[in-house]
Short mmCIF file of C-alpha atoms in Angstrom, two decimals:
data_model
loop_
_atom_site.label_atom_id
_atom_site.label_comp_id
_atom_site.label_asym_id
_atom_site.label_seq_id
_atom_site.Cartn_x
_atom_site.Cartn_y
_atom_site.Cartn_z
CA MET A 1 -0.10 -0.05 0.01
CA ASN A 2 1.39 3.51 -0.87
CA MET A 3 2.00 6.06 1.85
CA LYS A 4 -0.55 8.66 2.16
CA ILE A 5 0.92 12.13 2.20
CA ALA A 6 -1.42 15.21 3.23
CA ILE A 7 0.22 18.44 1.64
CA GLN A 8 -1.37 22.07 1.95
CA GLY A 9 -2.65 23.03 -1.56
CA ILE A 10 -2.94 20.90 -4.55
CA LYS A 11 -0.64 19.01 -7.04
CA GLY A 12 1.66 21.49 -8.64
CA SER A 13 2.20 23.27 -5.24
CA ASN A 14 5.57 23.78 -3.62
CA HIS A 15 4.03 21.42 -0.81
CA HIS A 16 3.74 18.76 -3.86
CA GLN A 17 7.34 19.49 -5.02
CA VAL A 18 8.44 18.71 -1.31
CA ALA A 19 6.51 15.41 -1.33
CA ARG A 20 8.25 14.30 -4.60
CA ASP A 21 11.48 15.20 -3.06
CA CYS A 22 11.07 13.41 -0.13
CA PHE A 23 8.88 10.48 -1.09
CA GLY A 24 8.99 10.08 -4.60
CA ASP A 25 6.11 9.93 -7.31
CA GLY A 26 4.60 6.84 -5.60
CA ALA A 27 2.94 8.40 -2.78
CA ASP A 28 -0.74 8.96 -2.79
CA LEU A 29 -1.37 12.68 -2.23
CA ILE A 30 -3.96 14.07 -0.02
CA GLU A 31 -4.77 17.66 -1.04
CA CYS A 32 -5.81 19.93 1.84
CA MET A 33 -6.81 23.59 1.16
CA SER A 34 -5.64 24.71 4.62
CA PHE A 35 -3.29 23.58 7.42
CA ASP A 36 -6.24 22.80 9.90
CA ALA A 37 -7.48 20.53 7.24
CA LEU A 38 -3.93 18.72 6.93
CA VAL A 39 -3.88 18.33 10.62
CA ASP A 40 -7.34 16.85 10.48
CA ALA A 41 -6.38 14.35 7.80
CA LEU A 42 -3.62 12.91 10.04
CA LEU A 43 -5.84 13.07 13.18
CA GLN A 44 -8.64 11.00 11.29
CA ARG A 45 -5.94 8.48 9.76
CA ASP A 46 -6.76 9.61 6.18
CA ALA A 47 -3.13 10.39 5.90
CA ASP A 48 0.10 8.68 7.19
CA THR A 49 2.43 11.69 6.91
CA GLY A 50 1.65 15.52 6.67
CA ILE A 51 4.10 18.18 5.01
CA MET A 52 3.73 21.66 6.43
CA ALA A 53 5.77 24.98 5.59
CA ILE A 54 7.03 26.40 8.94
CA GLU A 55 9.28 29.16 8.01
CA ASN A 56 10.58 31.35 4.79
CA SER A 57 13.83 33.08 4.70
CA ILE A 58 12.03 36.27 3.57
CA ALA A 59 8.65 36.08 5.15
CA GLY A 60 9.57 34.51 8.36
CA SER A 61 7.77 32.01 10.53
CA ILE A 62 4.14 30.65 9.71
CA ILE A 63 3.24 31.09 13.34
CA PRO A 64 -0.10 29.51 13.56
CA ASN A 65 1.53 26.03 12.50
CA TYR A 66 3.59 25.99 15.54
CA ALA A 67 0.56 25.99 17.71
CA LEU A 68 -1.31 23.33 15.28
CA ILE A 69 1.72 21.21 16.15
CA TYR A 70 1.68 21.45 19.91
CA GLN A 71 -1.99 21.56 20.39
CA ASN A 72 -2.59 18.42 18.31
CA GLY A 73 0.18 16.38 19.58
CA LEU A 74 1.94 16.08 16.36
CA HIS A 75 5.71 14.92 16.23
CA ILE A 76 8.11 16.34 13.64
CA VAL A 77 10.01 13.57 11.91
CA GLY A 78 12.00 15.27 9.46
CA GLU A 79 12.36 18.43 7.49
CA HIS A 80 13.04 19.57 3.93
CA TYR A 81 14.44 22.99 2.63
CA LEU A 82 13.16 24.13 -0.91
CA ASN A 83 14.45 26.97 -2.82
CA ILE A 84 11.31 28.85 -4.07
CA HIS A 85 11.35 29.70 -7.85
CA HIS A 86 8.34 31.88 -9.08
CA HIS A 87 7.54 31.34 -12.82
CA LEU A 88 5.05 33.37 -14.79
CA MET A 89 2.98 30.91 -17.06
CA LEU A 90 -0.18 30.84 -19.23
CA LEU A 91 -1.89 28.79 -21.92
CA PRO A 92 0.39 27.47 -25.03
CA GLY A 93 0.50 29.70 -27.88
CA GLN A 94 0.35 33.01 -25.93
CA THR A 95 3.10 35.53 -25.12
CA ILE A 96 3.86 37.92 -22.13
CA ASP A 97 2.21 40.49 -24.51
CA ASP A 98 -1.07 38.74 -24.21
CA ILE A 99 -1.14 39.05 -20.48
CA GLU A 100 -4.01 41.26 -19.11
CA GLU A 101 -4.05 39.79 -15.65
CA VAL A 102 -1.82 37.70 -13.19
CA ARG A 103 -3.22 35.68 -10.47
CA SER A 104 -1.53 34.01 -7.59
CA HIS A 105 -1.17 33.82 -3.80
CA PRO A 106 -0.67 37.08 -2.28
CA MET A 107 2.95 36.18 -1.07
CA ALA A 108 4.00 35.06 -4.47
CA LEU A 109 2.58 38.42 -5.82
CA LEU A 110 4.42 40.46 -3.36
CA GLN A 111 7.70 38.51 -4.02
CA CYS A 112 7.61 39.29 -7.67
CA LYS A 113 6.16 42.94 -7.57
CA ALA A 114 9.48 44.47 -9.02
CA PHE A 115 9.10 42.32 -12.24
CA PHE A 116 5.80 43.76 -13.02
CA SER A 117 6.73 47.34 -12.73
CA ALA A 118 7.79 47.01 -16.28
CA PHE A 119 4.25 45.95 -17.11
CA PRO A 120 1.69 48.52 -15.62
CA HIS A 121 -0.98 47.56 -17.68
CA ILE A 122 -1.11 44.04 -16.18
CA LYS A 123 -3.59 43.74 -13.11
CA LEU A 124 -2.28 41.57 -10.27
CA VAL A 125 -5.13 39.65 -8.54
CA GLU A 126 -4.78 37.57 -5.14
CA ASP A 127 -5.87 34.06 -5.49
CA ALA A 128 -5.91 31.19 -2.78
CA ASP A 129 -3.00 28.85 -4.03
CA THR A 130 -0.39 29.20 -6.74
CA ALA A 131 -0.84 25.69 -8.26
CA GLU A 132 -4.69 26.07 -8.08
CA THR A 133 -4.59 29.21 -10.34
CA ALA A 134 -2.65 27.39 -12.72
CA GLN A 135 -5.26 24.67 -12.77
CA HIS A 136 -7.94 26.98 -13.18
CA ILE A 137 -6.27 28.64 -16.15
CA GLN A 138 -6.00 25.03 -17.91
CA GLU A 139 -9.39 23.81 -17.09
CA GLN A 140 -11.33 26.94 -17.96
CA GLN A 141 -8.70 27.84 -20.99
CA LEU A 142 -8.48 31.38 -19.65
CA LYS A 143 -6.76 33.35 -22.49
CA GLY A 144 -5.01 36.58 -21.28
CA ILE A 145 -4.70 35.11 -17.79
CA ALA A 146 -1.33 34.33 -16.24
CA ALA A 147 -0.29 32.50 -13.12
CA ILE A 148 2.69 32.68 -10.91
CA ALA A 149 3.61 29.15 -9.84
CA PRO A 150 6.27 26.58 -9.38
CA ARG A 151 7.51 24.69 -12.55
CA VAL A 152 5.69 21.58 -11.55
CA ALA A 153 2.44 23.26 -12.02
CA ALA A 154 3.37 24.11 -15.59
CA ASP A 155 4.39 20.50 -16.21
CA LEU A 156 1.10 19.22 -14.79
CA TYR A 157 -1.41 21.61 -16.36
CA GLY A 158 0.24 21.97 -19.65
CA LEU A 159 1.07 25.67 -19.45
CA ASP A 160 3.89 27.74 -21.01
CA ILE A 161 6.55 29.47 -18.88
CA VAL A 162 6.95 32.87 -20.26
CA ALA A 163 9.32 34.29 -17.72
CA GLU A 164 11.66 32.39 -15.24
CA ASP A 165 12.51 33.13 -11.76
CA ILE A 166 10.78 36.36 -11.59
CA GLN A 167 11.04 36.92 -7.77
CA THR A 168 12.86 40.05 -6.67
CA ILE A 169 15.03 38.24 -4.05
CA LYS A 170 16.63 35.21 -5.74
CA ASN A 171 17.98 33.59 -2.61
CA ASN A 172 14.32 32.71 -1.32
CA ALA A 173 13.82 29.38 0.51
CA THR A 174 11.12 27.80 2.65
CA ARG A 175 11.79 25.09 5.35
CA PHE A 176 9.01 22.27 5.62
CA ILE A 177 8.60 20.08 8.40
CA ILE A 178 7.25 16.43 8.08
CA VAL A 179 4.90 15.39 10.76
CA GLN A 180 3.13 12.35 12.10
CA THR A 181 0.83 11.43 14.80
CA GLU A 182 3.51 8.85 16.17
CA ARG A 183 7.17 9.44 17.00
CA ALA A 184 9.40 8.18 14.19
CA ASP A 185 11.90 5.18 14.87
CA VAL A 186 15.19 7.07 14.06
CA GLU A 187 18.44 5.55 15.19
CA ARG A 188 20.19 7.75 17.72
CA ASN A 189 23.39 8.24 15.93
CA GLU A 190 21.22 9.84 12.93
CA ILE A 191 19.38 12.31 15.21
CA ASN A 192 21.19 15.73 15.35
CA LYS A 193 18.31 18.07 15.39
CA ALA A 194 15.55 18.68 17.88
CA SER A 195 12.37 20.97 18.16
CA ILE A 196 11.19 21.61 21.64
CA ARG A 197 8.48 23.75 23.42
CA PHE A 198 8.42 25.20 26.81
CA MET A 199 7.28 28.11 29.11
CA THR A 200 9.20 29.94 31.87
CA ASP A 201 8.42 31.79 34.99
CA HIS A 202 7.82 35.69 34.91
CA LYS A 203 11.04 36.10 36.63
CA ARG A 204 14.12 38.23 35.66
CA GLY A 205 16.64 36.06 33.58
CA SER A 206 14.27 32.96 33.49
CA LEU A 207 14.78 32.70 29.61
CA ALA A 208 18.42 33.22 29.74
CA ALA A 209 18.84 30.57 32.32
CA MET A 210 17.38 28.21 29.77
CA LEU A 211 19.49 29.63 26.98
CA ASN A 212 22.51 29.24 29.07
CA VAL A 213 21.76 25.50 29.65
CA MET A 214 21.38 24.84 26.06
CA SER A 215 24.95 26.50 25.42
CA ASP A 216 26.58 24.69 28.34
CA CYS A 217 25.25 21.36 26.72
CA LEU A 218 26.65 22.25 23.57
CA MET A 219 23.40 23.07 21.76
CA ASN A 220 23.36 25.27 18.55
CA LEU A 221 20.25 27.23 18.69
CA THR A 222 18.78 27.80 15.07
CA LYS A 223 15.32 29.07 15.86
CA ILE A 224 13.50 30.63 18.76
CA GLN A 225 9.74 31.71 18.22
CA SER A 226 7.61 32.69 21.13
CA LEU A 227 3.88 32.49 21.12
CA PRO A 228 1.27 33.74 23.63
CA VAL A 229 -0.49 31.08 25.85
CA ILE A 230 -4.02 31.73 24.85
CA GLN A 231 -5.46 30.77 28.23
CA THR A 232 -3.05 32.99 30.37
CA PRO A 233 -2.82 36.61 29.25
CA TRP A 234 0.66 37.78 29.08
CA LYS A 235 2.24 34.52 29.35
CA TYR A 236 4.41 33.06 26.45
CA ALA A 237 5.53 29.85 25.27
CA PHE A 238 8.92 29.25 23.47
CA PHE A 239 9.21 27.04 20.40
CA VAL A 240 13.03 26.23 20.06
CA ASP A 241 15.00 24.31 17.39
CA LEU A 242 18.40 22.97 18.34
CA THR A 243 21.27 21.09 16.48
CA PHE A 244 23.99 19.10 18.25
CA ALA A 245 26.86 16.83 17.58
CA GLU A 246 26.12 14.07 20.20
CA TYR A 247 22.56 12.85 21.11
CA ALA A 248 23.91 12.53 24.74
CA HIS A 249 24.09 16.27 25.16
CA PHE A 250 20.65 16.74 23.98
CA GLU A 251 19.53 14.00 26.61
CA LYS A 252 21.24 16.22 29.32
CA VAL A 253 19.33 19.31 27.92
CA LYS A 254 15.88 17.51 28.17
CA THR A 255 16.53 16.42 31.71
CA LEU A 256 17.60 19.92 32.87
CA LEU A 257 15.01 21.86 31.02
CA ASN A 258 12.25 19.52 32.24
CA ILE A 259 13.14 20.54 35.67
CA MET A 260 13.67 24.16 34.88
CA SER A 261 10.82 25.14 32.78
CA GLU A 262 6.98 24.60 32.60
CA ASP A 263 5.30 22.28 30.28
CA PHE A 264 8.25 21.25 28.67
CA LYS A 265 7.83 18.91 25.44
CA VAL A 266 9.84 17.59 22.61
CA LEU A 267 8.02 18.19 19.52
CA GLY A 268 10.38 16.16 17.38
CA GLU A 269 13.90 14.55 17.25
CA TYR A 270 15.04 14.04 13.58
CA LYS A 271 18.16 14.61 11.01
CA ASN A 272 19.25 18.12 10.18
CA ALA A 273 18.34 18.54 6.42
CA ARG A 274 21.01 21.41 6.11
CA ILE A 275 24.10 19.16 6.51
#
């Protein structure tokens, strides 16, 4: 039986590309139009694994996804970094001079805004999803309408790319996490990254003390994100990503932070994808 992979968006999206990179073309894709729907697919056992974007090198963190992971007891079992390429595509036989309107996700439009300064007559229209826009153009044979989407969308929906890599900032990457409802069975010698969550007391130096423990145990902190605790106004939880050379060092950190912090939880232990 093929693995069922839940992705946010449809085939042709960046999430689809990550699924192909990590699991090949043999997996069955469960298309979800929101991250909440993706989590529901996992919890209801409609999918074995989920792929969620968690941060972008330009736009920053996708903050609601941190809460989704924690509140639904999901486990991060891996990660993948994808270089984002925005391509302008439309029906075959048309050229860039035929374009009257470009539709795409608001973030894609924003990241390509400089390109369209040379085409002031082109109307930019926000849409729900990059790949879904490409699909609609193909299904409805929309002439004069272009999409900004990944190359895989052009391949799937038979569109022509008339301008490649139109994003203003070329070094644009998104980090995706691989999530499941159960912990992954990973060999300890392969684990060199972890995601944790904890809360601290409202005392001077509480967070600094936690950070000192991580440093003393030879942890490299690669990400820290604070989120308010909804039930307790003005109280914050911290989501932290750590890399390390030896799993034993992380075990020591877990023991100490479990004592020193409130509601300490390991969200995932996995292999660092950037090595």
